[in-house]
Amino acid sequence: MGTLELKLVEENYYLRIEKIKQIKSNAYFVKTKDGKEFFLKVSRVDKEHVDFIIKIFSHLKNTSFKSHLIDFQKTIDGGFYFLDENKKVYLLCKWIDGRSADFRNVFDLRRAVSILHHLHLASLSFADKIEGSFYPSYQEVFRKKYLQVIQMKNIIHRKNSLGYFDEMFLNILSKFEDRFVYSINMIKTIENYFRKENRRVLIHHDPAHHNFIFSEKGVYLIDFDYAMVDYSVHDFVNLGVRVLKTNDWDRNIFRIYLKFLHDINISKKLWLQIFWILMYFPQEIWQVGLQYYFEKQPWTEEYFLKRLKGAERIQHGKEMIIKEFSGGCFKWH
């Protein structure tokens, strides 16, 4: 972080920085001259979504979930963030000493499941208030993503010569493209019934281990940059995939994870069927293609290839787990 940015932080929060240390690409540990410690974040999302996050916090602070939140520090003008000349959003909160969740530890895993479930329940009335807003169905989301996959193939085929990533991407698509189509057909079969039996909630949408902070005072859930209104099943699929990756696709750990979901009684009508279909959809393969062909992320070819091979391994792993654990739910018709 440059001198100009540091000066803006000091001016907007009326503090004097003694030490600053980068801990992620967009996050910093800050210690002030009077000994206070803060977490500074330069958000990757735009102002409109940050305003949405502030609304989320305002709602959750009036619920029992408030014990899992870290308060934002207010700026000198009473706001919860400030913008620099490039419209980047800066947020500051108290530093919490703690550790990230360990998804190899069943205690931590149970707590993560419990906290996500608590978030969903605490946000029901919040989600209801904005239920009038348009939220696409899973059918529409799947179709849009598959259309993008087709566009990626067209981009490749229009090239005069293919790079190694192009060839690898086409090769992997040839193995898994039918999964996109099958997922769309399956979700179409049951989604309307599912939506009648399940309510939308606020989902965190990024339940990575480092977003659960275990401290002496409790467990905190941080980084709501990707939060959205959706069904709880989406959060638990995301968490499930992370648990499997962390544990090298250990079936016994996933069996424990499914038991934790059963224990909190979230498996309403067709919930598990949707769970398995969302697992089956080649989300990770689509995402790498999106980052390479559409977003054009400034990563090396080597890094993109690593991510692509990782996405292929994840899809293989998910299908192995589905085959073993779906219990026939996946073939509902």
mmCIF file of C-alpha atoms in Angstrom:
data_model
loop_
_atom_site.group_PDB
_atom_site.id
_atom_site.type_symbol
_atom_site.label_atom_id
_atom_site.label_comp_id
_atom_site.label_asym_id
_atom_site.label_seq_id
_atom_site.Cartn_x
_atom_site.Cartn_y
_atom_site.Cartn_z
ATOM 1 C CA MET A 1 0.000 0.000 0.000
ATOM 2 C CA GLY A 2 1.390 3.356 -1.033
ATOM 3 C CA THR A 3 1.936 6.491 1.016
ATOM 4 C CA LEU A 4 -1.086 8.239 -0.500
ATOM 5 C CA GLU A 5 -3.420 5.362 0.432
ATOM 6 C CA LEU A 6 -2.038 5.252 3.981
ATOM 7 C CA LYS A 7 -2.624 8.979 4.339
ATOM 8 C CA LEU A 8 -6.224 8.554 3.194
ATOM 9 C CA VAL A 9 -6.778 5.830 5.804
ATOM 10 C CA GLU A 10 -5.323 8.019 8.535
ATOM 11 C CA GLU A 11 -7.396 11.022 7.481
ATOM 12 C CA ASN A 12 -10.684 9.133 7.134
ATOM 13 C CA TYR A 13 -10.398 7.237 10.413
ATOM 14 C CA TYR A 14 -8.482 9.878 12.356
ATOM 15 C CA LEU A 15 -5.672 7.580 13.390
ATOM 16 C CA ARG A 16 -1.886 7.460 13.036
ATOM 17 C CA ILE A 17 -0.419 4.287 11.622
ATOM 18 C CA GLU A 18 2.758 2.899 13.165
ATOM 19 C CA LYS A 19 2.860 -0.413 11.289
ATOM 20 C CA ILE A 20 1.031 -1.960 8.369
ATOM 21 C CA LYS A 21 1.469 -5.517 7.081
ATOM 22 C CA GLN A 22 -0.147 -7.048 4.014
ATOM 23 C CA ILE A 23 -1.828 -10.382 4.847
ATOM 24 C CA LYS A 24 -3.763 -10.923 1.595
ATOM 25 C CA SER A 25 -3.756 -9.192 -1.766
ATOM 26 C CA ASN A 26 -6.441 -6.774 -0.566
ATOM 27 C CA ALA A 27 -6.166 -6.991 3.236
ATOM 28 C CA TYR A 28 -3.814 -5.559 5.826
ATOM 29 C CA PHE A 29 -2.969 -5.697 9.514
ATOM 30 C CA VAL A 30 -2.717 -2.178 10.926
ATOM 31 C CA LYS A 31 -1.222 -1.074 14.251
ATOM 32 C CA THR A 32 -1.625 2.534 15.347
ATOM 33 C CA LYS A 33 0.775 4.664 17.364
ATOM 34 C CA ASP A 34 -1.533 4.393 20.389
ATOM 35 C CA GLY A 35 -1.336 0.591 20.295
ATOM 36 C CA LYS A 36 -4.696 -0.258 18.684
ATOM 37 C CA GLU A 37 -4.880 -3.030 16.087
ATOM 38 C CA PHE A 38 -7.164 -3.129 13.062
ATOM 39 C CA PHE A 39 -7.991 -5.139 9.957
ATOM 40 C CA LEU A 40 -8.038 -2.974 6.825
ATOM 41 C CA LYS A 41 -9.669 -4.211 3.646
ATOM 42 C CA VAL A 42 -9.753 -2.730 0.163
ATOM 43 C CA SER A 43 -12.905 -4.392 -1.156
ATOM 44 C CA ARG A 44 -12.938 -6.141 -4.530
ATOM 45 C CA VAL A 45 -16.637 -5.384 -5.000
ATOM 46 C CA ASP A 46 -18.236 -2.108 -6.016
ATOM 47 C CA LYS A 47 -19.885 0.489 -3.793
ATOM 48 C CA GLU A 48 -23.392 -0.812 -4.495
ATOM 49 C CA HIS A 49 -22.546 -4.266 -3.186
ATOM 50 C CA VAL A 50 -20.726 -2.803 -0.178
ATOM 51 C CA ASP A 51 -23.932 -0.893 0.609
ATOM 52 C CA PHE A 52 -25.745 -4.231 0.415
ATOM 53 C CA ILE A 53 -23.215 -5.712 2.868
ATOM 54 C CA ILE A 54 -23.815 -2.814 5.258
ATOM 55 C CA LYS A 55 -27.558 -3.517 5.080
ATOM 56 C CA ILE A 56 -26.831 -7.158 5.899
ATOM 57 C CA PHE A 57 -24.824 -6.149 8.958
ATOM 58 C CA SER A 58 -27.471 -3.669 10.075
ATOM 59 C CA HIS A 59 -30.046 -6.467 10.017
ATOM 60 C CA LEU A 60 -27.855 -9.133 11.617
ATOM 61 C CA LYS A 61 -26.735 -6.814 14.415
ATOM 62 C CA ASN A 62 -30.331 -6.922 15.642
ATOM 63 C CA THR A 63 -30.400 -10.718 15.751
ATOM 64 C CA SER A 64 -28.717 -13.419 17.792
ATOM 65 C CA PHE A 65 -26.139 -13.720 15.008
ATOM 66 C CA LYS A 66 -24.491 -10.471 16.136
ATOM 67 C CA SER A 67 -22.055 -12.447 18.322
ATOM 68 C CA HIS A 68 -20.462 -13.824 15.135
ATOM 69 C CA LEU A 69 -19.857 -10.413 13.534
ATOM 70 C CA ILE A 70 -16.937 -8.016 13.800
ATOM 71 C CA ASP A 71 -18.088 -4.391 13.774
ATOM 72 C CA PHE A 72 -16.928 -1.982 11.104
ATOM 73 C CA GLN A 73 -15.168 1.122 12.431
ATOM 74 C CA LYS A 74 -16.898 4.355 11.502
ATOM 75 C CA THR A 75 -15.101 7.030 9.508
ATOM 76 C CA ILE A 76 -14.805 10.594 10.774
ATOM 77 C CA ASP A 77 -17.965 11.534 8.834
ATOM 78 C CA GLY A 78 -19.954 8.682 10.420
ATOM 79 C CA GLY A 79 -19.896 6.272 7.486
ATOM 80 C CA PHE A 80 -18.754 2.663 7.407
ATOM 81 C CA TYR A 81 -16.260 3.074 4.559
ATOM 82 C CA PHE A 82 -14.621 5.620 2.274
ATOM 83 C CA LEU A 83 -13.760 5.714 -1.416
ATOM 84 C CA ASP A 84 -10.494 6.790 -3.001
ATOM 85 C CA GLU A 85 -10.249 8.645 -6.304
ATOM 86 C CA ASN A 86 -10.418 5.328 -8.171
ATOM 87 C CA LYS A 87 -13.692 4.381 -6.410
ATOM 88 C CA LYS A 88 -12.007 1.635 -4.389
ATOM 89 C CA VAL A 89 -13.836 0.930 -1.129
ATOM 90 C CA TYR A 90 -11.868 0.924 2.145
ATOM 91 C CA LEU A 91 -13.274 -0.706 5.280
ATOM 92 C CA LEU A 92 -11.729 -0.971 8.732
ATOM 93 C CA CYS A 93 -12.628 -3.224 11.650
ATOM 94 C CA LYS A 94 -11.114 -4.289 14.957
ATOM 95 C CA TRP A 95 -8.375 -6.899 14.715
ATOM 96 C CA ILE A 96 -9.349 -10.223 16.277
ATOM 97 C CA ASP A 97 -6.611 -12.578 17.435
ATOM 98 C CA GLY A 98 -7.586 -16.067 16.410
ATOM 99 C CA ARG A 99 -7.117 -18.877 13.951
ATOM 100 C CA SER A 100 -8.856 -20.033 10.793
ATOM 101 C CA ALA A 101 -11.152 -23.050 10.848
ATOM 102 C CA ASP A 102 -9.565 -26.426 10.212
ATOM 103 C CA PHE A 103 -11.947 -28.519 8.105
ATOM 104 C CA ARG A 104 -9.967 -31.640 9.032
ATOM 105 C CA ASN A 105 -11.127 -31.109 12.604
ATOM 106 C CA VAL A 106 -14.682 -32.349 13.162
ATOM 107 C CA PHE A 107 -15.232 -29.829 15.972
ATOM 108 C CA ASP A 108 -14.414 -26.938 13.643
ATOM 109 C CA LEU A 109 -16.497 -28.457 10.872
ATOM 110 C CA ARG A 110 -19.535 -28.823 13.142
ATOM 111 C CA ARG A 111 -19.154 -25.198 14.233
ATOM 112 C CA ALA A 112 -18.886 -24.000 10.626
ATOM 113 C CA VAL A 113 -22.095 -25.855 9.712
ATOM 114 C CA SER A 114 -23.834 -24.454 12.799
ATOM 115 C CA ILE A 115 -22.751 -20.870 12.062
ATOM 116 C CA LEU A 116 -23.902 -20.994 8.439
ATOM 117 C CA HIS A 117 -27.229 -22.449 9.564
ATOM 118 C CA HIS A 118 -27.521 -19.701 12.194
ATOM 119 C CA LEU A 119 -26.835 -17.078 9.501
ATOM 120 C CA HIS A 120 -29.563 -18.512 7.278
ATOM 121 C CA LEU A 121 -32.159 -18.539 10.052
ATOM 122 C CA ALA A 122 -31.233 -15.057 11.276
ATOM 123 C CA SER A 123 -31.586 -13.651 7.771
ATOM 124 C CA LEU A 124 -35.029 -15.004 6.881
ATOM 125 C CA SER A 125 -36.862 -11.727 7.409
ATOM 126 C CA PHE A 126 -34.090 -9.835 5.604
ATOM 127 C CA ALA A 127 -34.411 -12.137 2.596
ATOM 128 C CA ASP A 128 -38.199 -11.830 2.669
ATOM 129 C CA LYS A 129 -37.971 -8.029 2.437
ATOM 130 C CA ILE A 130 -36.103 -8.176 -0.824
ATOM 131 C CA GLU A 131 -37.845 -11.278 -2.164
ATOM 132 C CA GLY A 132 -39.585 -9.060 -4.676
ATOM 133 C CA SER A 133 -36.266 -8.492 -6.412
ATOM 134 C CA PHE A 134 -35.519 -10.707 -9.387
ATOM 135 C CA TYR A 135 -33.394 -13.731 -8.563
ATOM 136 C CA PRO A 136 -32.759 -16.154 -11.418
ATOM 137 C CA SER A 137 -33.592 -19.807 -10.974
ATOM 138 C CA TYR A 138 -30.873 -22.433 -10.969
ATOM 139 C CA GLN A 139 -32.123 -23.411 -14.430
ATOM 140 C CA GLU A 140 -31.400 -19.916 -15.712
ATOM 141 C CA VAL A 141 -28.020 -19.764 -13.988
ATOM 142 C CA PHE A 142 -26.986 -23.138 -15.410
ATOM 143 C CA ARG A 143 -28.125 -22.186 -18.910
ATOM 144 C CA LYS A 144 -26.247 -18.883 -18.791
ATOM 145 C CA LYS A 145 -23.056 -20.592 -17.675
ATOM 146 C CA TYR A 146 -23.356 -23.285 -20.320
ATOM 147 C CA LEU A 147 -23.940 -20.615 -22.970
ATOM 148 C CA GLN A 148 -20.706 -19.000 -21.808
ATOM 149 C CA VAL A 149 -18.940 -22.355 -22.149
ATOM 150 C CA ILE A 150 -20.148 -22.582 -25.747
ATOM 151 C CA GLN A 151 -18.877 -19.033 -26.328
ATOM 152 C CA MET A 152 -15.495 -20.064 -24.892
ATOM 153 C CA LYS A 153 -15.325 -22.895 -27.428
ATOM 154 C CA ASN A 154 -16.177 -20.454 -30.215
ATOM 155 C CA ILE A 155 -13.398 -18.114 -29.083
ATOM 156 C CA ILE A 156 -10.932 -21.002 -29.240
ATOM 157 C CA HIS A 157 -12.079 -22.219 -32.648
ATOM 158 C CA ARG A 158 -11.748 -18.731 -34.146
ATOM 159 C CA LYS A 159 -8.045 -18.636 -33.276
ATOM 160 C CA ASN A 160 -5.494 -19.178 -36.023
ATOM 161 C CA SER A 161 -3.389 -21.292 -33.684
ATOM 162 C CA LEU A 162 -4.221 -22.771 -30.308
ATOM 163 C CA GLY A 163 -2.187 -22.341 -27.162
ATOM 164 C CA TYR A 164 -1.576 -25.172 -24.721
ATOM 165 C CA PHE A 165 -4.304 -23.880 -22.391
ATOM 166 C CA ASP A 166 -6.797 -23.801 -25.287
ATOM 167 C CA GLU A 167 -6.025 -27.426 -26.127
ATOM 168 C CA MET A 168 -6.281 -28.521 -22.504
ATOM 169 C CA PHE A 169 -9.549 -26.671 -22.022
ATOM 170 C CA LEU A 170 -11.116 -28.296 -25.094
ATOM 171 C CA ASN A 171 -9.859 -31.690 -23.975
ATOM 172 C CA ILE A 172 -11.407 -31.346 -20.527
ATOM 173 C CA LEU A 173 -14.660 -29.993 -21.983
ATOM 174 C CA SER A 174 -14.899 -33.057 -24.220
ATOM 175 C CA LYS A 175 -14.980 -35.180 -21.053
ATOM 176 C CA PHE A 176 -17.471 -33.106 -19.079
ATOM 177 C CA GLU A 177 -19.636 -31.041 -21.439
ATOM 178 C CA ASP A 178 -22.518 -33.491 -21.166
ATOM 179 C CA ARG A 179 -22.617 -32.756 -17.410
ATOM 180 C CA PHE A 180 -23.686 -29.184 -18.133
ATOM 181 C CA VAL A 181 -26.600 -30.427 -20.232
ATOM 182 C CA TYR A 182 -27.568 -33.168 -17.773
ATOM 183 C CA SER A 183 -27.507 -30.737 -14.838
ATOM 184 C CA ILE A 184 -29.814 -28.351 -16.699
ATOM 185 C CA ASN A 185 -32.273 -31.145 -17.484
ATOM 186 C CA MET A 186 -32.236 -32.483 -13.924
ATOM 187 C CA ILE A 187 -32.686 -29.097 -12.268
ATOM 188 C CA LYS A 188 -35.542 -28.327 -14.655
ATOM 189 C CA THR A 189 -37.312 -31.485 -13.525
ATOM 190 C CA ILE A 190 -37.505 -30.615 -9.838
ATOM 191 C CA GLU A 191 -36.699 -26.962 -9.183
ATOM 192 C CA ASN A 192 -40.275 -25.680 -9.259
ATOM 193 C CA TYR A 193 -41.279 -28.252 -6.634
ATOM 194 C CA PHE A 194 -38.210 -27.384 -4.543
ATOM 195 C CA ARG A 195 -38.980 -23.659 -4.569
ATOM 196 C CA LYS A 196 -42.475 -24.253 -3.205
ATOM 197 C CA GLU A 197 -41.070 -26.054 -0.151
ATOM 198 C CA ASN A 198 -37.990 -23.929 0.640
ATOM 199 C CA ARG A 199 -37.458 -20.267 1.504
ATOM 200 C CA ARG A 200 -34.640 -18.066 0.319
ATOM 201 C CA VAL A 201 -32.135 -16.868 2.894
ATOM 202 C CA LEU A 202 -28.969 -14.828 2.942
ATOM 203 C CA ILE A 203 -26.026 -17.053 2.038
ATOM 204 C CA HIS A 204 -22.390 -16.201 2.723
ATOM 205 C CA HIS A 205 -21.349 -17.735 -0.617
ATOM 206 C CA ASP A 206 -17.660 -18.047 0.302
ATOM 207 C CA PRO A 207 -17.431 -20.364 3.336
ATOM 208 C CA ALA A 208 -13.672 -20.887 3.047
ATOM 209 C CA HIS A 209 -11.748 -21.948 6.153
ATOM 210 C CA HIS A 210 -10.117 -18.511 6.513
ATOM 211 C CA ASN A 211 -13.519 -16.794 6.757
ATOM 212 C CA PHE A 212 -14.269 -18.533 10.067
ATOM 213 C CA ILE A 213 -12.130 -16.994 12.827
ATOM 214 C CA PHE A 214 -11.895 -18.982 16.063
ATOM 215 C CA SER A 215 -10.898 -16.772 18.994
ATOM 216 C CA GLU A 216 -11.080 -16.959 22.781
ATOM 217 C CA LYS A 217 -14.298 -14.947 22.702
ATOM 218 C CA GLY A 218 -16.085 -17.020 20.071
ATOM 219 C CA VAL A 219 -16.220 -17.774 16.361
ATOM 220 C CA TYR A 220 -16.580 -14.958 13.840
ATOM 221 C CA LEU A 221 -17.734 -15.098 10.223
ATOM 222 C CA ILE A 222 -15.989 -12.540 8.026
ATOM 223 C CA ASP A 223 -15.820 -11.353 4.405
ATOM 224 C CA PHE A 224 -19.352 -11.003 3.062
ATOM 225 C CA ASP A 225 -18.124 -9.761 -0.341
ATOM 226 C CA TYR A 226 -19.957 -12.526 -2.194
ATOM 227 C CA ALA A 227 -23.062 -12.673 -0.007
ATOM 228 C CA MET A 228 -26.373 -12.997 -1.823
ATOM 229 C CA VAL A 229 -29.963 -14.097 -1.349
ATOM 230 C CA ASP A 230 -30.384 -17.731 -2.377
ATOM 231 C CA TYR A 231 -31.265 -21.107 -0.865
ATOM 232 C CA SER A 232 -29.253 -22.553 2.024
ATOM 233 C CA VAL A 233 -28.322 -25.569 -0.091
ATOM 234 C CA HIS A 234 -25.966 -23.380 -2.137
ATOM 235 C CA ASP A 235 -23.856 -22.456 0.914
ATOM 236 C CA PHE A 236 -23.662 -26.065 2.063
ATOM 237 C CA VAL A 237 -22.608 -27.328 -1.365
ATOM 238 C CA ASN A 238 -19.812 -24.726 -1.404
ATOM 239 C CA LEU A 239 -18.742 -25.743 2.089
ATOM 240 C CA GLY A 240 -18.952 -29.438 1.198
ATOM 241 C CA VAL A 241 -16.609 -29.062 -1.783
ATOM 242 C CA ARG A 242 -14.085 -27.199 0.382
ATOM 243 C CA VAL A 243 -14.279 -29.905 3.046
ATOM 244 C CA LEU A 244 -13.636 -32.593 0.431
ATOM 245 C CA LYS A 245 -10.666 -30.737 -1.069
ATOM 246 C CA THR A 246 -9.132 -30.118 2.349
ATOM 247 C CA ASN A 247 -9.464 -33.786 3.279
ATOM 248 C CA ASP A 248 -8.262 -35.241 -0.037
ATOM 249 C CA TRP A 249 -11.769 -36.475 -0.865
ATOM 250 C CA ASP A 250 -12.000 -38.584 2.297
ATOM 251 C CA ARG A 251 -15.381 -40.332 2.235
ATOM 252 C CA ASN A 252 -15.514 -40.731 6.021
ATOM 253 C CA ILE A 253 -15.137 -36.994 6.611
ATOM 254 C CA PHE A 254 -17.862 -36.289 4.071
ATOM 255 C CA ARG A 255 -20.095 -38.843 5.758
ATOM 256 C CA ILE A 256 -19.606 -36.883 8.997
ATOM 257 C CA TYR A 257 -20.382 -33.659 7.148
ATOM 258 C CA LEU A 258 -23.664 -35.060 5.825
ATOM 259 C CA LYS A 259 -24.543 -36.164 9.359
ATOM 260 C CA PHE A 260 -23.970 -32.615 10.614
ATOM 261 C CA LEU A 261 -26.382 -31.363 7.941
ATOM 262 C CA HIS A 262 -28.911 -33.993 9.000
ATOM 263 C CA ASP A 263 -28.489 -33.015 12.675
ATOM 264 C CA ILE A 264 -29.602 -29.432 12.046
ATOM 265 C CA ASN A 265 -32.677 -30.676 10.199
ATOM 266 C CA ILE A 266 -32.272 -28.650 7.027
ATOM 267 C CA SER A 267 -33.097 -31.430 4.571
ATOM 268 C CA LYS A 268 -36.561 -30.332 3.511
ATOM 269 C CA LYS A 269 -38.381 -31.703 0.503
ATOM 270 C CA LEU A 270 -36.064 -32.137 -2.495
ATOM 271 C CA TRP A 271 -33.232 -30.326 -0.636
ATOM 272 C CA LEU A 272 -30.823 -33.239 -1.040
ATOM 273 C CA GLN A 273 -31.708 -33.717 -4.687
ATOM 274 C CA ILE A 274 -30.805 -30.083 -5.382
ATOM 275 C CA PHE A 275 -27.649 -30.545 -3.289
ATOM 276 C CA TRP A 276 -26.433 -33.375 -5.533
ATOM 277 C CA ILE A 277 -27.322 -31.587 -8.767
ATOM 278 C CA LEU A 278 -25.410 -28.474 -7.676
ATOM 279 C CA MET A 279 -22.495 -30.745 -6.784
ATOM 280 C CA TYR A 280 -22.644 -32.394 -10.222
ATOM 281 C CA PHE A 281 -22.610 -29.153 -12.209
ATOM 282 C CA PRO A 282 -19.007 -28.489 -13.462
ATOM 283 C CA GLN A 283 -18.809 -25.145 -11.665
ATOM 284 C CA GLU A 284 -15.035 -25.111 -11.268
ATOM 285 C CA ILE A 285 -14.348 -25.855 -14.957
ATOM 286 C CA TRP A 286 -16.729 -23.075 -16.030
ATOM 287 C CA GLN A 287 -15.083 -20.681 -13.551
ATOM 288 C CA VAL A 288 -11.546 -21.220 -14.840
ATOM 289 C CA GLY A 289 -12.762 -20.702 -18.407
ATOM 290 C CA LEU A 290 -14.565 -17.522 -17.361
ATOM 291 C CA GLN A 291 -11.420 -16.180 -15.705
ATOM 292 C CA TYR A 292 -9.278 -16.963 -18.750
ATOM 293 C CA TYR A 293 -11.486 -16.090 -21.728
ATOM 294 C CA PHE A 294 -13.883 -13.440 -20.388
ATOM 295 C CA GLU A 295 -12.370 -11.791 -17.309
ATOM 296 C CA LYS A 296 -8.806 -12.153 -18.662
ATOM 297 C CA GLN A 297 -7.322 -12.297 -15.185
ATOM 298 C CA PRO A 298 -3.650 -11.184 -15.137
ATOM 299 C CA TRP A 299 -2.311 -14.615 -14.160
ATOM 300 C CA THR A 300 0.439 -16.637 -15.793
ATOM 301 C CA GLU A 301 -0.338 -19.423 -18.244
ATOM 302 C CA GLU A 302 1.235 -21.837 -15.774
ATOM 303 C CA TYR A 303 -1.127 -20.711 -13.008
ATOM 304 C CA PHE A 304 -4.173 -21.009 -15.278
ATOM 305 C CA LEU A 305 -3.125 -24.543 -16.241
ATOM 306 C CA LYS A 306 -2.730 -25.427 -12.571
ATOM 307 C CA ARG A 307 -6.237 -24.128 -11.855
ATOM 308 C CA LEU A 308 -7.666 -25.980 -14.850
ATOM 309 C CA LYS A 309 -6.117 -29.290 -13.817
ATOM 310 C CA GLY A 310 -7.363 -28.660 -10.286
ATOM 311 C CA ALA A 311 -10.877 -28.049 -11.622
ATOM 312 C CA GLU A 312 -10.756 -31.361 -13.489
ATOM 313 C CA ARG A 313 -9.690 -33.186 -10.303
ATOM 314 C CA ILE A 314 -12.501 -31.524 -8.371
ATOM 315 C CA GLN A 315 -15.102 -32.631 -10.926
ATOM 316 C CA HIS A 316 -13.795 -36.202 -10.822
ATOM 317 C CA GLY A 317 -13.892 -36.093 -7.031
ATOM 318 C CA LYS A 318 -17.399 -34.675 -6.867
ATOM 319 C CA GLU A 319 -18.716 -37.359 -9.199
ATOM 320 C CA MET A 320 -17.054 -40.069 -7.106
ATOM 321 C CA ILE A 321 -18.758 -38.715 -3.979
ATOM 322 C CA ILE A 322 -22.131 -38.355 -5.724
ATOM 323 C CA LYS A 323 -21.990 -41.926 -6.943
ATOM 324 C CA GLU A 324 -21.309 -43.207 -3.446
ATOM 325 C CA PHE A 325 -23.567 -40.992 -1.334
ATOM 326 C CA SER A 326 -26.532 -39.795 -3.379
ATOM 327 C CA GLY A 327 -28.570 -42.851 -2.424
ATOM 328 C CA GLY A 328 -30.748 -42.577 -5.495
ATOM 329 C CA CYS A 329 -31.771 -38.983 -4.717
ATOM 330 C CA PHE A 330 -29.877 -37.732 -7.738
ATOM 331 C CA LYS A 331 -32.025 -39.774 -10.100
ATOM 332 C CA TRP A 332 -35.330 -38.329 -8.915
ATOM 333 C CA HIS A 333 -37.977 -38.037 -11.642
#
